[in-house]
């Protein structure tokens, strides 16, 4: 039996969506974030030393890292679904977006979250003005322009492609889903990009996506 060690409100949502699209049976074990730090509980380290989510177990095998879990599940249970045939243009696009999510977007989104905490979180009063000024400048000069460039780039792609790898939904869409939800949670950022907005609506409309949210709990990426 596939067991998904699911951290609430996290990238693990991708794996639930994939399993629902594939209509595979799975057990969901829910882990709550620490309400103050938002970090995962120590119990996740009993599953994998890094204690991050998603992580799955399948018999004796433990698999971590979203894209690797996706490939593992498709290799073992996909039966050719949700992945274009290898060495085709659609497959090359599939693989690009599968890696783009964690390789090129998530680092900026995590940086944004961390620096926002520096701007708004508690700290000794004598360093506060300097720390906040630095955090704001890093956002303004480095993080925000990169995120804006990425959204514009995705929008151009989605004007020409229904899903990330072409006409058919693929697991690249599932890997990109957390990125798309994180971008969509910033309304002002996405307002000029109708293709991004239409894509997010199409993704959310899929019954399997909704079933995954029902099982795993809601995504609130503004927290
Ligand atoms: N690149 C990894 C990232 C895993 C990751 O950082 N997950 C976050 C959840 S979105 C996490 O477990 N955070 C809790 C913590 O760091 O304590 C993947 O895609 O699986």
PDB file of C-alpha atoms and ligand atoms in Angstrom:
ATOM      1  CA  UNK A   1       0.000   0.000   0.000  1.00  0.00           C
ATOM      2  CA  UNK A   2       1.260   3.470  -0.869  1.00  0.00           C
ATOM      3  CA  UNK A   3       1.408   5.687   2.222  1.00  0.00           C
ATOM      4  CA  UNK A   4       1.584   9.464   1.722  1.00  0.00           C
ATOM      5  CA  UNK A   5       3.115  11.284   4.683  1.00  0.00           C
ATOM      6  CA  UNK A   6       1.216  14.479   4.069  1.00  0.00           C
ATOM      7  CA  UNK A   7       2.188  17.754   5.720  1.00  0.00           C
ATOM      8  CA  UNK A   8      -0.841  20.043   5.789  1.00  0.00           C
ATOM      9  CA  UNK A   9      -0.809  22.999   3.388  1.00  0.00           C
ATOM     10  CA  UNK A  10       2.293  21.886   1.524  1.00  0.00           C
ATOM     11  CA  UNK A  11       3.865  20.624  -1.696  1.00  0.00           C
ATOM     12  CA  UNK A  12       2.581  17.207  -0.743  1.00  0.00           C
ATOM     13  CA  UNK A  13      -0.737  18.279  -2.272  1.00  0.00           C
ATOM     14  CA  UNK A  14       0.862  17.428  -5.623  1.00  0.00           C
ATOM     15  CA  UNK A  15       1.173  13.772  -4.728  1.00  0.00           C
ATOM     16  CA  UNK A  16      -2.430  13.533  -3.573  1.00  0.00           C
ATOM     17  CA  UNK A  17      -3.569  15.067  -6.864  1.00  0.00           C
ATOM     18  CA  UNK A  18      -1.433  12.588  -8.835  1.00  0.00           C
ATOM     19  CA  UNK A  19      -2.808   9.605  -6.911  1.00  0.00           C
ATOM     20  CA  UNK A  20      -6.360  10.832  -7.394  1.00  0.00           C
ATOM     21  CA  UNK A  21      -5.814  11.304 -11.158  1.00  0.00           C
ATOM     22  CA  UNK A  22      -4.406   7.772 -11.353  1.00  0.00           C
ATOM     23  CA  UNK A  23      -7.270   6.467  -9.169  1.00  0.00           C
ATOM     24  CA  UNK A  24      -4.780   4.531  -7.025  1.00  0.00           C
ATOM     25  CA  UNK A  25      -5.607   3.468  -3.474  1.00  0.00           C
ATOM     26  CA  UNK A  26      -3.392   5.089  -0.817  1.00  0.00           C
ATOM     27  CA  UNK A  27      -3.252   5.768   2.883  1.00  0.00           C
ATOM     28  CA  UNK A  28      -2.845   9.366   3.961  1.00  0.00           C
ATOM     29  CA  UNK A  29      -1.001  10.130   7.211  1.00  0.00           C
ATOM     30  CA  UNK A  30      -1.500  13.750   8.152  1.00  0.00           C
ATOM     31  CA  UNK A  31       1.190  15.839   9.866  1.00  0.00           C
ATOM     32  CA  UNK A  32       0.380  19.284  11.280  1.00  0.00           C
ATOM     33  CA  UNK A  33       2.741  22.248  11.057  1.00  0.00           C
ATOM     34  CA  UNK A  34       3.969  23.962  14.203  1.00  0.00           C
ATOM     35  CA  UNK A  35       1.564  26.930  14.448  1.00  0.00           C
ATOM     36  CA  UNK A  36       4.387  29.361  15.333  1.00  0.00           C
ATOM     37  CA  UNK A  37       7.271  28.290  13.141  1.00  0.00           C
ATOM     38  CA  UNK A  38       5.173  26.589  10.440  1.00  0.00           C
ATOM     39  CA  UNK A  39       7.823  23.849  10.341  1.00  0.00           C
ATOM     40  CA  UNK A  40       7.038  20.154  10.024  1.00  0.00           C
ATOM     41  CA  UNK A  41       6.792  18.090  13.226  1.00  0.00           C
ATOM     42  CA  UNK A  42       9.759  15.940  14.310  1.00  0.00           C
ATOM     43  CA  UNK A  43       7.654  12.836  13.589  1.00  0.00           C
ATOM     44  CA  UNK A  44       8.345  13.294   9.868  1.00  0.00           C
ATOM     45  CA  UNK A  45      12.044  12.669  10.553  1.00  0.00           C
ATOM     46  CA  UNK A  46      11.157   9.154  11.570  1.00  0.00           C
ATOM     47  CA  UNK A  47      10.048   8.602   7.976  1.00  0.00           C
ATOM     48  CA  UNK A  48      12.977  10.371   6.251  1.00  0.00           C
ATOM     49  CA  UNK A  49      16.003  11.996   7.915  1.00  0.00           C
ATOM     50  CA  UNK A  50      15.282  15.443   6.439  1.00  0.00           C
ATOM     51  CA  UNK A  51      11.712  15.477   7.737  1.00  0.00           C
ATOM     52  CA  UNK A  52      10.289  17.248   4.687  1.00  0.00           C
ATOM     53  CA  UNK A  53       7.081  16.579   2.841  1.00  0.00           C
ATOM     54  CA  UNK A  54       6.146  15.082   0.464  1.00  0.00           C
ATOM     55  CA  UNK A  55       7.523  11.706   1.295  1.00  0.00           C
ATOM     56  CA  UNK A  56       5.877   8.387   0.532  1.00  0.00           C
ATOM     57  CA  UNK A  57       6.460   4.827   1.519  1.00  0.00           C
ATOM     58  CA  UNK A  58       5.607   1.874  -0.663  1.00  0.00           C
ATOM     59  CA  UNK A  59       6.364  -1.337   1.192  1.00  0.00           C
ATOM     60  CA  UNK A  60       9.995  -1.070   2.337  1.00  0.00           C
ATOM     61  CA  UNK A  61      10.803   1.736  -0.109  1.00  0.00           C
ATOM     62  CA  UNK A  62      10.744   5.348   1.075  1.00  0.00           C
ATOM     63  CA  UNK A  63      10.730   7.991  -1.664  1.00  0.00           C
ATOM     64  CA  UNK A  64      11.268  11.713  -1.091  1.00  0.00           C
ATOM     65  CA  UNK A  65      11.391  14.790  -3.359  1.00  0.00           C
ATOM     66  CA  UNK A  66       8.198  15.688  -5.252  1.00  0.00           C
ATOM     67  CA  UNK A  67       9.448  15.155  -8.805  1.00  0.00           C
ATOM     68  CA  UNK A  68      11.097  11.863  -7.867  1.00  0.00           C
ATOM     69  CA  UNK A  69       7.934  10.635  -6.152  1.00  0.00           C
ATOM     70  CA  UNK A  70       5.950  11.558  -9.259  1.00  0.00           C
ATOM     71  CA  UNK A  71       8.345   9.672 -11.543  1.00  0.00           C
ATOM     72  CA  UNK A  72       8.393   6.709  -9.148  1.00  0.00           C
ATOM     73  CA  UNK A  73       4.601   6.469  -9.094  1.00  0.00           C
ATOM     74  CA  UNK A  74       4.365   6.804 -12.881  1.00  0.00           C
ATOM     75  CA  UNK A  75       7.111   4.185 -13.390  1.00  0.00           C
ATOM     76  CA  UNK A  76       5.455   1.679 -11.061  1.00  0.00           C
ATOM     77  CA  UNK A  77       1.749   2.380 -11.457  1.00  0.00           C
ATOM     78  CA  UNK A  78       1.249   4.886 -14.277  1.00  0.00           C
ATOM     79  CA  UNK A  79       0.614   2.391 -17.089  1.00  0.00           C
ATOM     80  CA  UNK A  80       1.569   5.091 -19.561  1.00  0.00           C
ATOM     81  CA  UNK A  81      -0.741   7.723 -18.120  1.00  0.00           C
ATOM     82  CA  UNK A  82       0.111  11.391 -17.424  1.00  0.00           C
ATOM     83  CA  UNK A  83       3.487  11.276 -19.186  1.00  0.00           C
ATOM     84  CA  UNK A  84       4.128  11.749 -22.926  1.00  0.00           C
ATOM     85  CA  UNK A  85       6.050   9.062 -24.810  1.00  0.00           C
ATOM     86  CA  UNK A  86       9.839   9.448 -24.308  1.00  0.00           C
ATOM     87  CA  UNK A  87      11.913  11.235 -26.959  1.00  0.00           C
ATOM     88  CA  UNK A  88       8.968  13.239 -28.256  1.00  0.00           C
ATOM     89  CA  UNK A  89       8.704  17.049 -28.188  1.00  0.00           C
ATOM     90  CA  UNK A  90       5.902  16.766 -25.610  1.00  0.00           C
ATOM     91  CA  UNK A  91       8.141  14.635 -23.380  1.00  0.00           C
ATOM     92  CA  UNK A  92      10.937  17.208 -23.585  1.00  0.00           C
ATOM     93  CA  UNK A  93       8.454  19.895 -22.487  1.00  0.00           C
ATOM     94  CA  UNK A  94       7.114  17.610 -19.760  1.00  0.00           C
ATOM     95  CA  UNK A  95      10.585  17.078 -18.314  1.00  0.00           C
ATOM     96  CA  UNK A  96      11.468  20.754 -18.518  1.00  0.00           C
ATOM     97  CA  UNK A  97       8.411  21.886 -16.502  1.00  0.00           C
ATOM     98  CA  UNK A  98       8.752  18.947 -14.109  1.00  0.00           C
ATOM     99  CA  UNK A  99      12.168  20.299 -13.078  1.00  0.00           C
ATOM    100  CA  UNK A 100      11.424  23.993 -13.566  1.00  0.00           C
ATOM    101  CA  UNK A 101       9.012  24.007 -10.607  1.00  0.00           C
ATOM    102  CA  UNK A 102      11.520  23.129  -7.884  1.00  0.00           C
ATOM    103  CA  UNK A 103      14.668  24.186  -9.766  1.00  0.00           C
ATOM    104  CA  UNK A 104      13.715  27.654 -10.977  1.00  0.00           C
ATOM    105  CA  UNK A 105      10.607  28.890  -9.170  1.00  0.00           C
ATOM    106  CA  UNK A 106      10.397  27.501  -5.657  1.00  0.00           C
ATOM    107  CA  UNK A 107      13.759  28.985  -4.552  1.00  0.00           C
ATOM    108  CA  UNK A 108      12.390  32.500  -5.198  1.00  0.00           C
ATOM    109  CA  UNK A 109       9.049  31.738  -3.543  1.00  0.00           C
ATOM    110  CA  UNK A 110      10.741  30.329  -0.444  1.00  0.00           C
ATOM    111  CA  UNK A 111      13.118  33.322  -0.333  1.00  0.00           C
ATOM    112  CA  UNK A 112      10.121  35.632  -0.512  1.00  0.00           C
ATOM    113  CA  UNK A 113       8.503  33.841   2.416  1.00  0.00           C
ATOM    114  CA  UNK A 114      11.675  33.996   4.504  1.00  0.00           C
ATOM    115  CA  UNK A 115      12.317  37.690   3.851  1.00  0.00           C
ATOM    116  CA  UNK A 116       8.660  38.510   4.513  1.00  0.00           C
ATOM    117  CA  UNK A 117       9.111  36.914   7.926  1.00  0.00           C
ATOM    118  CA  UNK A 118      12.143  39.122   8.529  1.00  0.00           C
ATOM    119  CA  UNK A 119      10.062  42.168   7.578  1.00  0.00           C
ATOM    120  CA  UNK A 120       7.085  41.303   9.753  1.00  0.00           C
ATOM    121  CA  UNK A 121       8.314  38.903  12.442  1.00  0.00           C
ATOM    122  CA  UNK A 122       9.547  39.719  15.943  1.00  0.00           C
ATOM    123  CA  UNK A 123      13.187  40.701  16.553  1.00  0.00           C
ATOM    124  CA  UNK A 124      15.225  42.850  18.965  1.00  0.00           C
ATOM    125  CA  UNK A 125      14.253  46.518  18.543  1.00  0.00           C
ATOM    126  CA  UNK A 126      17.808  47.764  17.914  1.00  0.00           C
ATOM    127  CA  UNK A 127      18.319  45.647  14.744  1.00  0.00           C
ATOM    128  CA  UNK A 128      14.730  45.860  13.529  1.00  0.00           C
ATOM    129  CA  UNK A 129      14.973  48.925  11.225  1.00  0.00           C
ATOM    130  CA  UNK A 130      18.150  47.705   9.541  1.00  0.00           C
ATOM    131  CA  UNK A 131      16.986  44.112   9.144  1.00  0.00           C
ATOM    132  CA  UNK A 132      13.645  45.230   7.726  1.00  0.00           C
ATOM    133  CA  UNK A 133      15.265  47.638   5.315  1.00  0.00           C
ATOM    134  CA  UNK A 134      17.587  44.916   4.025  1.00  0.00           C
ATOM    135  CA  UNK A 135      14.689  42.454   3.666  1.00  0.00           C
ATOM    136  CA  UNK A 136      12.611  45.000   1.742  1.00  0.00           C
ATOM    137  CA  UNK A 137      15.508  45.801  -0.589  1.00  0.00           C
ATOM    138  CA  UNK A 138      16.255  42.136  -1.302  1.00  0.00           C
ATOM    139  CA  UNK A 139      12.592  41.733  -2.223  1.00  0.00           C
ATOM    140  CA  UNK A 140      12.478  44.842  -4.381  1.00  0.00           C
ATOM    141  CA  UNK A 141      15.769  44.399  -6.199  1.00  0.00           C
ATOM    142  CA  UNK A 142      16.124  40.647  -6.486  1.00  0.00           C
ATOM    143  CA  UNK A 143      13.165  38.458  -5.608  1.00  0.00           C
ATOM    144  CA  UNK A 144      10.212  40.407  -7.025  1.00  0.00           C
ATOM    145  CA  UNK A 145      11.747  41.097 -10.465  1.00  0.00           C
ATOM    146  CA  UNK A 146      12.622  37.421 -10.832  1.00  0.00           C
ATOM    147  CA  UNK A 147       9.141  36.276  -9.811  1.00  0.00           C
ATOM    148  CA  UNK A 148       7.555  38.791 -12.198  1.00  0.00           C
ATOM    149  CA  UNK A 149       9.753  37.577 -15.029  1.00  0.00           C
ATOM    150  CA  UNK A 150       8.735  33.978 -14.315  1.00  0.00           C
ATOM    151  CA  UNK A 151       4.992  34.731 -14.293  1.00  0.00           C
ATOM    152  CA  UNK A 152       5.264  36.620 -17.575  1.00  0.00           C
ATOM    153  CA  UNK A 153       7.227  33.720 -19.070  1.00  0.00           C
ATOM    154  CA  UNK A 154       4.666  31.139 -17.903  1.00  0.00           C
ATOM    155  CA  UNK A 155       1.837  33.268 -19.275  1.00  0.00           C
ATOM    156  CA  UNK A 156       3.389  33.349 -22.767  1.00  0.00           C
ATOM    157  CA  UNK A 157       3.787  29.565 -22.642  1.00  0.00           C
ATOM    158  CA  UNK A 158       0.212  29.017 -21.526  1.00  0.00           C
ATOM    159  CA  UNK A 159      -1.132  31.262 -24.272  1.00  0.00           C
ATOM    160  CA  UNK A 160       0.175  28.611 -26.679  1.00  0.00           C
ATOM    161  CA  UNK A 161      -0.293  25.424 -24.666  1.00  0.00           C
ATOM    162  CA  UNK A 162      -3.408  24.169 -22.931  1.00  0.00           C
ATOM    163  CA  UNK A 163      -1.352  22.246 -20.361  1.00  0.00           C
ATOM    164  CA  UNK A 164       2.367  22.503 -19.681  1.00  0.00           C
ATOM    165  CA  UNK A 165       3.298  19.605 -21.987  1.00  0.00           C
ATOM    166  CA  UNK A 166       0.690  20.321 -24.660  1.00  0.00           C
ATOM    167  CA  UNK A 167      -2.937  19.364 -25.213  1.00  0.00           C
ATOM    168  CA  UNK A 168      -3.036  16.677 -22.521  1.00  0.00           C
ATOM    169  CA  UNK A 169      -2.726  17.047 -18.764  1.00  0.00           C
ATOM    170  CA  UNK A 170       0.560  15.507 -17.594  1.00  0.00           C
ATOM    171  CA  UNK A 171       2.382  15.073 -14.321  1.00  0.00           C
ATOM    172  CA  UNK A 172       4.322  18.250 -15.173  1.00  0.00           C
ATOM    173  CA  UNK A 173       1.066  20.104 -14.471  1.00  0.00           C
ATOM    174  CA  UNK A 174       0.827  18.306 -11.162  1.00  0.00           C
ATOM    175  CA  UNK A 175       4.373  19.317 -10.232  1.00  0.00           C
ATOM    176  CA  UNK A 176       3.693  22.908 -11.347  1.00  0.00           C
ATOM    177  CA  UNK A 177       0.372  23.047  -9.453  1.00  0.00           C
ATOM    178  CA  UNK A 178       1.886  24.177  -6.160  1.00  0.00           C
ATOM    179  CA  UNK A 179       3.830  26.905  -7.965  1.00  0.00           C
ATOM    180  CA  UNK A 180       0.679  28.032  -9.781  1.00  0.00           C
ATOM    181  CA  UNK A 181      -1.314  28.152  -6.534  1.00  0.00           C
ATOM    182  CA  UNK A 182       1.482  30.125  -4.853  1.00  0.00           C
ATOM    183  CA  UNK A 183       1.568  32.622  -7.731  1.00  0.00           C
ATOM    184  CA  UNK A 184      -2.239  32.841  -7.874  1.00  0.00           C
ATOM    185  CA  UNK A 185      -2.326  33.650  -4.163  1.00  0.00           C
ATOM    186  CA  UNK A 186      -0.696  36.978  -5.109  1.00  0.00           C
ATOM    187  CA  UNK A 187      -3.624  38.502  -6.967  1.00  0.00           C
ATOM    188  CA  UNK A 188      -1.877  41.706  -8.014  1.00  0.00           C
ATOM    189  CA  UNK A 189       1.012  39.726  -9.441  1.00  0.00           C
ATOM    190  CA  UNK A 190      -1.232  37.585 -11.665  1.00  0.00           C
ATOM    191  CA  UNK A 191      -3.813  40.232 -12.603  1.00  0.00           C
ATOM    192  CA  UNK A 192      -2.075  41.149 -15.917  1.00  0.00           C
ATOM    193  CA  UNK A 193      -1.798  37.494 -16.965  1.00  0.00           C
ATOM    194  CA  UNK A 194      -5.098  35.998 -18.231  1.00  0.00           C
ATOM    195  CA  UNK A 195      -3.524  32.742 -19.444  1.00  0.00           C
ATOM    196  CA  UNK A 196      -2.117  32.083 -15.959  1.00  0.00           C
ATOM    197  CA  UNK A 197      -5.498  32.804 -14.403  1.00  0.00           C
ATOM    198  CA  UNK A 198      -7.394  30.607 -16.893  1.00  0.00           C
ATOM    199  CA  UNK A 199      -4.940  27.781 -16.315  1.00  0.00           C
ATOM    200  CA  UNK A 200      -5.404  27.928 -12.537  1.00  0.00           C
ATOM    201  CA  UNK A 201      -9.174  27.795 -12.982  1.00  0.00           C
ATOM    202  CA  UNK A 202      -8.882  24.769 -15.296  1.00  0.00           C
ATOM    203  CA  UNK A 203      -6.591  23.012 -12.820  1.00  0.00           C
ATOM    204  CA  UNK A 204      -8.903  23.667  -9.867  1.00  0.00           C
ATOM    205  CA  UNK A 205     -11.913  22.460 -11.872  1.00  0.00           C
ATOM    206  CA  UNK A 206     -10.566  18.922 -12.213  1.00  0.00           C
ATOM    207  CA  UNK A 207     -12.508  16.519  -9.997  1.00  0.00           C
ATOM    208  CA  UNK A 208      -9.305  14.709  -8.976  1.00  0.00           C
ATOM    209  CA  UNK A 209      -7.781  18.021  -7.850  1.00  0.00           C
ATOM    210  CA  UNK A 210     -10.834  18.693  -5.699  1.00  0.00           C
ATOM    211  CA  UNK A 211     -10.804  15.187  -4.236  1.00  0.00           C
ATOM    212  CA  UNK A 212      -7.137  15.664  -3.302  1.00  0.00           C
ATOM    213  CA  UNK A 213      -7.993  18.886  -1.454  1.00  0.00           C
ATOM    214  CA  UNK A 214     -10.843  17.168   0.351  1.00  0.00           C
ATOM    215  CA  UNK A 215      -8.525  14.426   1.564  1.00  0.00           C
ATOM    216  CA  UNK A 216      -5.459  16.532   2.339  1.00  0.00           C
ATOM    217  CA  UNK A 217      -7.046  19.745   3.552  1.00  0.00           C
ATOM    218  CA  UNK A 218      -7.064  23.215   2.007  1.00  0.00           C
ATOM    219  CA  UNK A 219      -4.096  25.098   0.565  1.00  0.00           C
ATOM    220  CA  UNK A 220      -3.629  28.566   2.017  1.00  0.00           C
ATOM    221  CA  UNK A 221      -0.422  29.938   0.598  1.00  0.00           C
ATOM    222  CA  UNK A 222      -0.855  33.482   1.870  1.00  0.00           C
ATOM    223  CA  UNK A 223       0.041  32.424   5.415  1.00  0.00           C
TER     224      UNK A 223
HETATM  225  N1  LIG B   1      12.233  20.029  -3.061  1.00  0.00           N
HETATM  226  C1  LIG B   1      11.449  19.360  -2.060  1.00  0.00           C
HETATM  227  C2  LIG B   1      11.001  20.380  -1.026  1.00  0.00           C
HETATM  228  C3  LIG B   1      10.378  19.744   0.196  1.00  0.00           C
HETATM  229  C4  LIG B   1       9.983  20.806   1.212  1.00  0.00           C
HETATM  230  O1  LIG B   1      10.771  21.704   1.553  1.00  0.00           O
HETATM  231  N2  LIG B   1       8.750  20.703   1.733  1.00  0.00           N
HETATM  232  C5  LIG B   1       8.246  21.638   2.701  1.00  0.00           C
HETATM  233  C6  LIG B   1       6.728  21.730   2.568  1.00  0.00           C
HETATM  234  S1  LIG B   1       6.169  22.735   1.270  1.00  0.00           S
HETATM  235  C7  LIG B   1       8.475  21.172   4.118  1.00  0.00           C
HETATM  236  O2  LIG B   1       8.492  19.986   4.373  1.00  0.00           O
HETATM  237  N3  LIG B   1       8.579  22.125   5.055  1.00  0.00           N
HETATM  238  C8  LIG B   1       8.585  21.868   6.451  1.00  0.00           C
HETATM  239  C9  LIG B   1       9.904  22.094   7.126  1.00  0.00           C
HETATM  240  O3  LIG B   1      10.861  22.521   6.467  1.00  0.00           O
HETATM  241  O4  LIG B   1       9.971  21.842   8.327  1.00  0.00           O
HETATM  242  C10 LIG B   1      10.263  18.667  -2.744  1.00  0.00           C
HETATM  243  O5  LIG B   1       9.790  19.160  -3.766  1.00  0.00           O
HETATM  244  O6  LIG B   1       9.811  17.616  -2.265  1.00  0.00           O
END
